[in-house]
Amino acid sequence: MVSKRSLRLSIDFLSIERAQHNAGPGGCNDEMLCLSRVASPARHSARAGNPTLPSGARACTMRSQMRFKGYTLNDFQLEAADAIADGANVLLSAPTGSGKTLVAEYAIDVAVADRRRVIYTSPIKALSNQKYRDFIADGLDVGLMTGDLTLDAEAQVLIMTTEIFRNAVFEAPERFDDVDFVILDEVHFLDDPDRGTVWEESIIFAPSHVRFIALSATISNLDQFGRWLEQTREHRLAVIRHDERPVPLDHRCFHPAVGFFQLAQRKRAIQTARRAFDRDAGKGHRGRGRSAKFGESRRGSGRDRGRGPRNRQPHPSQLVLDHLEAERLMPVLFFCFSRKECEIKAERNMHRRLLDRREEAGILDLFDEVCAKFELDPDSDPGLRGIERRAARGIGFHHAGMLPIHKEVVERLFTSGLLRALFTTETFALGINMPARTVVFDSLRKFDGVSFDFMAARDYMQMAGRAGRQGIDREGLVISILDDEALLEAPLADLFQGKVEPVTSRFNLSYSTIINLYEHMGDGLVEAYDRSFAAFQAGQGTSAKNRERRRQRARAALRARIAVLREAGYLDDDGLLPRGRIAQQINGYEIQVTELLLSGVLDELDRHRLAAVFCSIVYEARRGAGRGRGTAALGAKLARDVEGAINRFIAIELMHGFEETIKPPDPNLSAAVIAWSEGCSMADFEAIAESDGGDVVRTLRMAIQMMRQLRHALSGDYPLRHRLDEATVSINRDEVDAKRQFELG
């Protein structure tokens, strides 16, 4: 049994640096190396190659002392600024918090001074919204396009998600005639299995005059990626790698039989844990479901593996939090890979009082201010009262299943520094700049969509990188809680040393891409593969025979998609047919929407069922989620008609040998959508849906986006246009209304 005292007596117990220093008036924890945002754009001509520095920032005679916005640039920022001045593209890899954003801001100032435009793309809407607010504070002319929101689409600096940029490149490339730079933030998302092809298509098909500023955390195959990027784009490319974090990380492990230890002490830790296991087994205290062999997997999630009789004492997470609280190593971001686990852990730690009376009053005042700002009424919202109750103890949780407005409230509270323990899923680490003193991993395993496995080093570093606040902490502390199996098998060296996986191409031209490019390229589209990063990677270190085999396989896949579109009536030798014209104007689920429209299924629907049908296109129940009463609410005949319309296309795919088809409709949210459209509360909506609020709000917002696009695609006095308007209005209210939430905040 491990007591709190034994934590200090564990293997050569490591004293963790507790001294924290305040950087004084210049200290901050901004992503931009504490660079103040002074609205004084650089006067600079990219063609001249000799930047005049911002007003109020005197240029120093030595290059090493070049200043921008009143701050001295470091070496990698100087190198990037020189490349921008020389008319090059930039590919920059640097750790979170090291100052990548300053390079983007320098490029923006260059373009603004030349009266040119800039596109800033990001992988997630939350990051796009954050950048919009940052640049508005700069005094820039800024617009925003995320699908949920469109604000000033003709602004000089336009922020958009990468999907919207890619779609705009296809739909109206002339819109980018006056664009100087496209900033691709988090460009390593090119490796994302579901969305990565969007980044690749953006790079390949963007107008040739546009320059790219591609920013990323660590990329192991940076040079390979850079060679492809330079080969693909017209301008020269500067590849810049910076590996030093402004706040270094201290990686530690914790095992309940061992305590805290370093990577170098792993062998000794295994011996100690094995002796404890054998000692417990000898006493007959293996515990229910415990494996008979040390480190052997058993059924279950893995959170309690390796604990044996220790399941009668505090969970390892409690012991770790006890230590962090006692040693004043908070605030802590505690990463769990389950929404439910985040909520459970937050509730189990409500016995802690992490705030004194003054701090408690401060965070409750802030809670009231945030609620007033967003016009929220906690008395009618139990979820808000729960956030308030936890915040009073310095505790919170955050995950994608929460209502967007609830996540916003938690994020505002966290930035105050008074939420001392936030239990969260990995989504909190994506782009949003909210560091903490310490990061804890509840497990190093997560579900990858197929099975539980140890997480990728890139994912680990993305989350671990939130540890350490610049200007406050000398180092960031990262603690990984290990069970027996992880102690033996987890790739700790790769994780802790940041040996991230290479970025791999996910190039796979979608139906939407083919439809948008077919009139310009025809069957020549199959040659697009030759320009892809996939083709470039396939040609590295392989024989000519293997390269040609891969090339032919990729081309065959594209030809198969084109053949399906031909047989389904979307295109022919002369170009796009009417179905293709409709699909061309829908971004996302374009085939499903087109099939439903031209089948006539939508023509007689009232606004409530119209909204429900569009939600069925998007909705896909999470594993273990309730199935709801959707089909009955939609009506058996209508459900069959919707399914039959979309199955027409799926049948053609199957005849062509496709294993993965377009998504079929899922009507199981329909009862909840109809109730919401008729005016029910969000609490009732969640109860009927048997699904998390965040999931249903995302579904509704995507349905609204599709209905607006279809309405725009329909010409004349088509009655369906008016019902689409009515359906949109009926569901775009209260917690679903993204524009209202954004404008209030």
PDB file of C-alpha atoms in Angstrom, residues 242-431:
ATOM      1  CA  HIS A 242      13.755  25.683 -34.166  1.00  0.00           C
ATOM      2  CA  ASP A 243      13.830  23.021 -31.443  1.00  0.00           C
ATOM      3  CA  GLU A 244      14.315  24.995 -28.219  1.00  0.00           C
ATOM      4  CA  ARG A 245      11.314  25.599 -25.997  1.00  0.00           C
ATOM      5  CA  PRO A 246      11.213  28.945 -24.166  1.00  0.00           C
ATOM      6  CA  VAL A 247      10.077  27.036 -21.064  1.00  0.00           C
ATOM      7  CA  PRO A 248      11.740  23.581 -20.908  1.00  0.00           C
ATOM      8  CA  LEU A 249       9.733  20.503 -19.932  1.00  0.00           C
ATOM      9  CA  ASP A 250      10.522  18.101 -17.094  1.00  0.00           C
ATOM     10  CA  HIS A 251       8.968  14.693 -17.855  1.00  0.00           C
ATOM     11  CA  ARG A 252       8.170  12.397 -14.902  1.00  0.00           C
ATOM     12  CA  CYS A 253       6.357   9.101 -14.448  1.00  0.00           C
ATOM     13  CA  PHE A 254       4.160   7.869 -11.632  1.00  0.00           C
ATOM     14  CA  HIS A 255       3.261   4.271 -10.788  1.00  0.00           C
ATOM     15  CA  PRO A 256       1.238   3.457  -7.652  1.00  0.00           C
ATOM     16  CA  ALA A 257       3.736   0.839  -6.420  1.00  0.00           C
ATOM     17  CA  VAL A 258       6.729   3.049  -7.142  1.00  0.00           C
ATOM     18  CA  GLY A 259       5.878   6.706  -6.877  1.00  0.00           C
ATOM     19  CA  PHE A 260       7.555   9.302  -9.063  1.00  0.00           C
ATOM     20  CA  PHE A 261      10.562   8.444 -11.185  1.00  0.00           C
ATOM     21  CA  GLN A 262      12.487   9.570 -14.231  1.00  0.00           C
ATOM     22  CA  LEU A 263      12.841   7.767 -17.541  1.00  0.00           C
ATOM     23  CA  ALA A 264      16.411   6.767 -16.653  1.00  0.00           C
ATOM     24  CA  GLN A 265      15.066   4.910 -13.610  1.00  0.00           C
ATOM     25  CA  ARG A 266      12.525   2.843 -15.534  1.00  0.00           C
ATOM     26  CA  LYS A 267      14.384  -0.472 -15.119  1.00  0.00           C
ATOM     27  CA  ARG A 268      14.540  -0.031 -11.377  1.00  0.00           C
ATOM     28  CA  ALA A 269      10.889   1.022 -11.300  1.00  0.00           C
ATOM     29  CA  ILE A 270       9.869  -2.172 -13.129  1.00  0.00           C
ATOM     30  CA  GLN A 271      11.750  -4.276 -10.573  1.00  0.00           C
ATOM     31  CA  THR A 272      10.050  -2.488  -7.695  1.00  0.00           C
ATOM     32  CA  ALA A 273       6.584  -2.784  -9.252  1.00  0.00           C
ATOM     33  CA  ARG A 274       7.132  -6.471 -10.014  1.00  0.00           C
ATOM     34  CA  ARG A 275       8.152  -7.192  -6.407  1.00  0.00           C
ATOM     35  CA  ALA A 276       5.031  -5.397  -5.189  1.00  0.00           C
ATOM     36  CA  PHE A 277       2.902  -7.410  -7.601  1.00  0.00           C
ATOM     37  CA  ASP A 278       4.435 -10.709  -6.447  1.00  0.00           C
ATOM     38  CA  ARG A 279       4.061  -9.706  -2.801  1.00  0.00           C
ATOM     39  CA  ASP A 280       0.377  -8.908  -3.294  1.00  0.00           C
ATOM     40  CA  ALA A 281      -0.185 -12.109  -5.282  1.00  0.00           C
ATOM     41  CA  GLY A 282       1.478 -14.155  -2.542  1.00  0.00           C
ATOM     42  CA  LYS A 283      -0.979 -12.744  -0.057  1.00  0.00           C
ATOM     43  CA  GLY A 284      -3.859 -13.699  -2.336  1.00  0.00           C
ATOM     44  CA  HIS A 285      -4.783 -10.035  -2.943  1.00  0.00           C
ATOM     45  CA  ARG A 286      -4.835  -9.894  -6.698  1.00  0.00           C
ATOM     46  CA  GLY A 287      -8.084  -8.028  -6.809  1.00  0.00           C
ATOM     47  CA  ARG A 288     -11.131  -8.714  -8.947  1.00  0.00           C
ATOM     48  CA  GLY A 289     -10.272  -9.143 -12.622  1.00  0.00           C
ATOM     49  CA  ARG A 290      -6.562  -8.791 -11.994  1.00  0.00           C
ATOM     50  CA  SER A 291      -4.240 -10.667 -14.353  1.00  0.00           C
ATOM     51  CA  ALA A 292      -2.176 -13.510 -12.922  1.00  0.00           C
ATOM     52  CA  LYS A 293       0.914 -12.196 -14.704  1.00  0.00           C
ATOM     53  CA  PHE A 294       2.607  -8.859 -14.121  1.00  0.00           C
ATOM     54  CA  GLY A 295       1.971  -6.448 -16.978  1.00  0.00           C
ATOM     55  CA  GLU A 296      -0.457  -8.747 -18.771  1.00  0.00           C
ATOM     56  CA  SER A 297      -3.457  -7.065 -20.351  1.00  0.00           C
ATOM     57  CA  ARG A 298      -6.901  -7.840 -19.052  1.00  0.00           C
ATOM     58  CA  ARG A 299     -10.347  -6.737 -20.092  1.00  0.00           C
ATOM     59  CA  GLY A 300     -11.348  -3.210 -19.295  1.00  0.00           C
ATOM     60  CA  SER A 301     -10.257   0.303 -20.136  1.00  0.00           C
ATOM     61  CA  GLY A 302      -6.861  -0.008 -18.527  1.00  0.00           C
ATOM     62  CA  ARG A 303      -7.262   2.830 -16.035  1.00  0.00           C
ATOM     63  CA  ASP A 304      -7.121   0.480 -13.058  1.00  0.00           C
ATOM     64  CA  ARG A 305      -4.748  -2.122 -14.438  1.00  0.00           C
ATOM     65  CA  GLY A 306      -1.806  -3.041 -12.253  1.00  0.00           C
ATOM     66  CA  ARG A 307      -3.350  -1.827  -9.025  1.00  0.00           C
ATOM     67  CA  GLY A 308      -4.313  -5.157  -7.459  1.00  0.00           C
ATOM     68  CA  PRO A 309      -5.190  -4.698  -3.797  1.00  0.00           C
ATOM     69  CA  ARG A 310      -4.360  -1.044  -4.190  1.00  0.00           C
ATOM     70  CA  ASN A 311      -7.909  -0.627  -5.467  1.00  0.00           C
ATOM     71  CA  ARG A 312      -8.840  -0.248  -1.808  1.00  0.00           C
ATOM     72  CA  GLN A 313      -6.783   2.950  -1.544  1.00  0.00           C
ATOM     73  CA  PRO A 314      -6.918   6.245  -3.434  1.00  0.00           C
ATOM     74  CA  HIS A 315      -6.656   6.066  -7.192  1.00  0.00           C
ATOM     75  CA  PRO A 316      -3.190   7.034  -8.552  1.00  0.00           C
ATOM     76  CA  SER A 317      -4.655  10.260  -9.900  1.00  0.00           C
ATOM     77  CA  GLN A 318      -5.643  11.248  -6.349  1.00  0.00           C
ATOM     78  CA  LEU A 319      -2.120  10.634  -5.088  1.00  0.00           C
ATOM     79  CA  VAL A 320      -0.627  12.709  -7.898  1.00  0.00           C
ATOM     80  CA  LEU A 321      -3.049  15.570  -7.250  1.00  0.00           C
ATOM     81  CA  ASP A 322      -2.329  15.389  -3.510  1.00  0.00           C
ATOM     82  CA  HIS A 323       1.331  15.925  -4.332  1.00  0.00           C
ATOM     83  CA  LEU A 324       0.722  18.773  -6.779  1.00  0.00           C
ATOM     84  CA  GLU A 325      -1.528  20.531  -4.280  1.00  0.00           C
ATOM     85  CA  ALA A 326       0.933  20.121  -1.404  1.00  0.00           C
ATOM     86  CA  GLU A 327       3.905  21.285  -3.471  1.00  0.00           C
ATOM     87  CA  ARG A 328       2.024  24.173  -5.099  1.00  0.00           C
ATOM     88  CA  LEU A 329       2.555  22.855  -8.613  1.00  0.00           C
ATOM     89  CA  MET A 330      -0.816  24.026  -9.889  1.00  0.00           C
ATOM     90  CA  PRO A 331      -2.623  25.022 -12.064  1.00  0.00           C
ATOM     91  CA  VAL A 332      -2.724  21.616 -13.711  1.00  0.00           C
ATOM     92  CA  LEU A 333      -4.220  20.422 -16.969  1.00  0.00           C
ATOM     93  CA  PHE A 334      -5.222  16.829 -16.320  1.00  0.00           C
ATOM     94  CA  PHE A 335      -5.717  15.028 -19.642  1.00  0.00           C
ATOM     95  CA  CYS A 336      -8.160  12.127 -19.821  1.00  0.00           C
ATOM     96  CA  PHE A 337      -9.200  10.357 -23.008  1.00  0.00           C
ATOM     97  CA  SER A 338     -12.828   9.993 -22.018  1.00  0.00           C
ATOM     98  CA  ARG A 339     -15.423  12.715 -21.603  1.00  0.00           C
ATOM     99  CA  LYS A 340     -17.077  10.824 -18.786  1.00  0.00           C
ATOM    100  CA  GLU A 341     -13.749  10.372 -17.012  1.00  0.00           C
ATOM    101  CA  CYS A 342     -13.186  14.145 -17.067  1.00  0.00           C
ATOM    102  CA  GLU A 343     -16.512  14.690 -15.344  1.00  0.00           C
ATOM    103  CA  ILE A 344     -16.002  11.864 -12.840  1.00  0.00           C
ATOM    104  CA  LYS A 345     -12.555  13.087 -11.847  1.00  0.00           C
ATOM    105  CA  ALA A 346     -13.770  16.644 -11.404  1.00  0.00           C
ATOM    106  CA  GLU A 347     -16.526  15.471  -9.069  1.00  0.00           C
ATOM    107  CA  ARG A 348     -14.215  13.133  -7.137  1.00  0.00           C
ATOM    108  CA  ASN A 349     -11.923  16.055  -6.372  1.00  0.00           C
ATOM    109  CA  MET A 350     -14.591  18.366  -5.035  1.00  0.00           C
ATOM    110  CA  HIS A 351     -13.322  17.650  -1.515  1.00  0.00           C
ATOM    111  CA  ARG A 352     -10.317  19.847  -2.301  1.00  0.00           C
ATOM    112  CA  ARG A 353     -10.324  23.538  -1.505  1.00  0.00           C
ATOM    113  CA  LEU A 354      -7.779  24.883  -3.957  1.00  0.00           C
ATOM    114  CA  LEU A 355      -8.728  28.547  -3.444  1.00  0.00           C
ATOM    115  CA  ASP A 356      -8.642  30.780  -0.416  1.00  0.00           C
ATOM    116  CA  ARG A 357     -11.628  33.003   0.377  1.00  0.00           C
ATOM    117  CA  ARG A 358     -10.335  35.955  -1.629  1.00  0.00           C
ATOM    118  CA  GLU A 359      -9.606  33.775  -4.669  1.00  0.00           C
ATOM    119  CA  GLU A 360     -12.980  32.072  -4.397  1.00  0.00           C
ATOM    120  CA  ALA A 361     -14.717  35.438  -4.375  1.00  0.00           C
ATOM    121  CA  GLY A 362     -12.634  36.511  -7.363  1.00  0.00           C
ATOM    122  CA  ILE A 363     -13.512  33.547  -9.562  1.00  0.00           C
ATOM    123  CA  LEU A 364     -17.199  33.749  -8.636  1.00  0.00           C
ATOM    124  CA  ASP A 365     -17.193  37.437  -9.560  1.00  0.00           C
ATOM    125  CA  LEU A 366     -15.590  36.505 -12.882  1.00  0.00           C
ATOM    126  CA  PHE A 367     -18.217  33.805 -13.409  1.00  0.00           C
ATOM    127  CA  ASP A 368     -20.968  36.389 -12.896  1.00  0.00           C
ATOM    128  CA  GLU A 369     -19.250  38.787 -15.323  1.00  0.00           C
ATOM    129  CA  VAL A 370     -18.934  36.129 -18.037  1.00  0.00           C
ATOM    130  CA  CYS A 371     -22.575  35.086 -17.611  1.00  0.00           C
ATOM    131  CA  ALA A 372     -23.684  38.707 -17.859  1.00  0.00           C
ATOM    132  CA  LYS A 373     -21.554  39.226 -20.970  1.00  0.00           C
ATOM    133  CA  PHE A 374     -23.149  36.266 -22.733  1.00  0.00           C
ATOM    134  CA  GLU A 375     -26.615  36.994 -21.304  1.00  0.00           C
ATOM    135  CA  LEU A 376     -26.731  33.645 -19.512  1.00  0.00           C
ATOM    136  CA  ASP A 377     -29.054  32.763 -16.644  1.00  0.00           C
ATOM    137  CA  PRO A 378     -27.483  30.167 -14.301  1.00  0.00           C
ATOM    138  CA  ASP A 379     -30.797  29.777 -12.457  1.00  0.00           C
ATOM    139  CA  SER A 380     -32.329  28.192 -15.555  1.00  0.00           C
ATOM    140  CA  ASP A 381     -29.222  26.262 -16.611  1.00  0.00           C
ATOM    141  CA  PRO A 382     -28.075  23.426 -14.310  1.00  0.00           C
ATOM    142  CA  GLY A 383     -24.906  23.023 -16.380  1.00  0.00           C
ATOM    143  CA  LEU A 384     -23.843  26.575 -15.582  1.00  0.00           C
ATOM    144  CA  ARG A 385     -24.562  26.065 -11.885  1.00  0.00           C
ATOM    145  CA  GLY A 386     -22.332  23.015 -12.007  1.00  0.00           C
ATOM    146  CA  ILE A 387     -19.515  25.065 -13.546  1.00  0.00           C
ATOM    147  CA  GLU A 388     -19.956  27.676 -10.812  1.00  0.00           C
ATOM    148  CA  ARG A 389     -19.997  25.076  -8.033  1.00  0.00           C
ATOM    149  CA  ARG A 390     -16.784  23.474  -9.259  1.00  0.00           C
ATOM    150  CA  ALA A 391     -15.111  26.816  -9.944  1.00  0.00           C
ATOM    151  CA  ALA A 392     -15.623  27.853  -6.330  1.00  0.00           C
ATOM    152  CA  ARG A 393     -13.265  24.983  -5.430  1.00  0.00           C
ATOM    153  CA  GLY A 394     -10.804  25.862  -8.226  1.00  0.00           C
ATOM    154  CA  ILE A 395     -11.878  22.838 -10.317  1.00  0.00           C
ATOM    155  CA  GLY A 396     -13.387  22.410 -13.776  1.00  0.00           C
ATOM    156  CA  PHE A 397     -13.767  20.072 -16.715  1.00  0.00           C
ATOM    157  CA  HIS A 398     -13.750  20.730 -20.457  1.00  0.00           C
ATOM    158  CA  HIS A 399     -14.524  18.453 -23.403  1.00  0.00           C
ATOM    159  CA  ALA A 400     -16.124  18.486 -26.855  1.00  0.00           C
ATOM    160  CA  GLY A 401     -19.421  17.099 -25.548  1.00  0.00           C
ATOM    161  CA  MET A 402     -20.134  20.295 -23.607  1.00  0.00           C
ATOM    162  CA  LEU A 403     -22.325  23.008 -25.029  1.00  0.00           C
ATOM    163  CA  PRO A 404     -20.119  25.548 -26.851  1.00  0.00           C
ATOM    164  CA  ILE A 405     -21.180  28.338 -24.502  1.00  0.00           C
ATOM    165  CA  HIS A 406     -20.297  26.212 -21.459  1.00  0.00           C
ATOM    166  CA  LYS A 407     -16.847  25.540 -22.910  1.00  0.00           C
ATOM    167  CA  GLU A 408     -16.446  29.273 -23.482  1.00  0.00           C
ATOM    168  CA  VAL A 409     -17.262  30.006 -19.840  1.00  0.00           C
ATOM    169  CA  VAL A 410     -14.746  27.414 -18.594  1.00  0.00           C
ATOM    170  CA  GLU A 411     -12.046  28.803 -20.897  1.00  0.00           C
ATOM    171  CA  ARG A 412     -12.629  32.352 -19.632  1.00  0.00           C
ATOM    172  CA  LEU A 413     -12.357  31.113 -16.048  1.00  0.00           C
ATOM    173  CA  PHE A 414      -9.174  29.165 -16.793  1.00  0.00           C
ATOM    174  CA  THR A 415      -7.390  32.205 -18.211  1.00  0.00           C
ATOM    175  CA  SER A 416      -7.766  33.880 -14.804  1.00  0.00           C
ATOM    176  CA  GLY A 417      -5.356  31.342 -13.293  1.00  0.00           C
ATOM    177  CA  LEU A 418      -7.870  30.536 -10.556  1.00  0.00           C
ATOM    178  CA  LEU A 419      -9.039  27.239 -12.008  1.00  0.00           C
ATOM    179  CA  ARG A 420      -6.274  25.201 -10.406  1.00  0.00           C
ATOM    180  CA  ALA A 421      -7.256  21.767 -11.760  1.00  0.00           C
ATOM    181  CA  LEU A 422      -8.912  21.378 -15.155  1.00  0.00           C
ATOM    182  CA  PHE A 423      -9.814  17.852 -16.284  1.00  0.00           C
ATOM    183  CA  THR A 424      -9.936  17.846 -20.064  1.00  0.00           C
ATOM    184  CA  THR A 425      -9.705  15.830 -23.247  1.00  0.00           C
ATOM    185  CA  GLU A 426      -7.078  16.420 -25.917  1.00  0.00           C
ATOM    186  CA  THR A 427      -9.236  18.957 -27.761  1.00  0.00           C
ATOM    187  CA  PHE A 428      -8.148  21.572 -25.210  1.00  0.00           C
ATOM    188  CA  ALA A 429      -4.573  21.328 -26.551  1.00  0.00           C
ATOM    189  CA  LEU A 430      -5.444  22.115 -30.170  1.00  0.00           C
ATOM    190  CA  GLY A 431      -4.354  25.642 -30.901  1.00  0.00           C
TER     191      GLY A 431
END
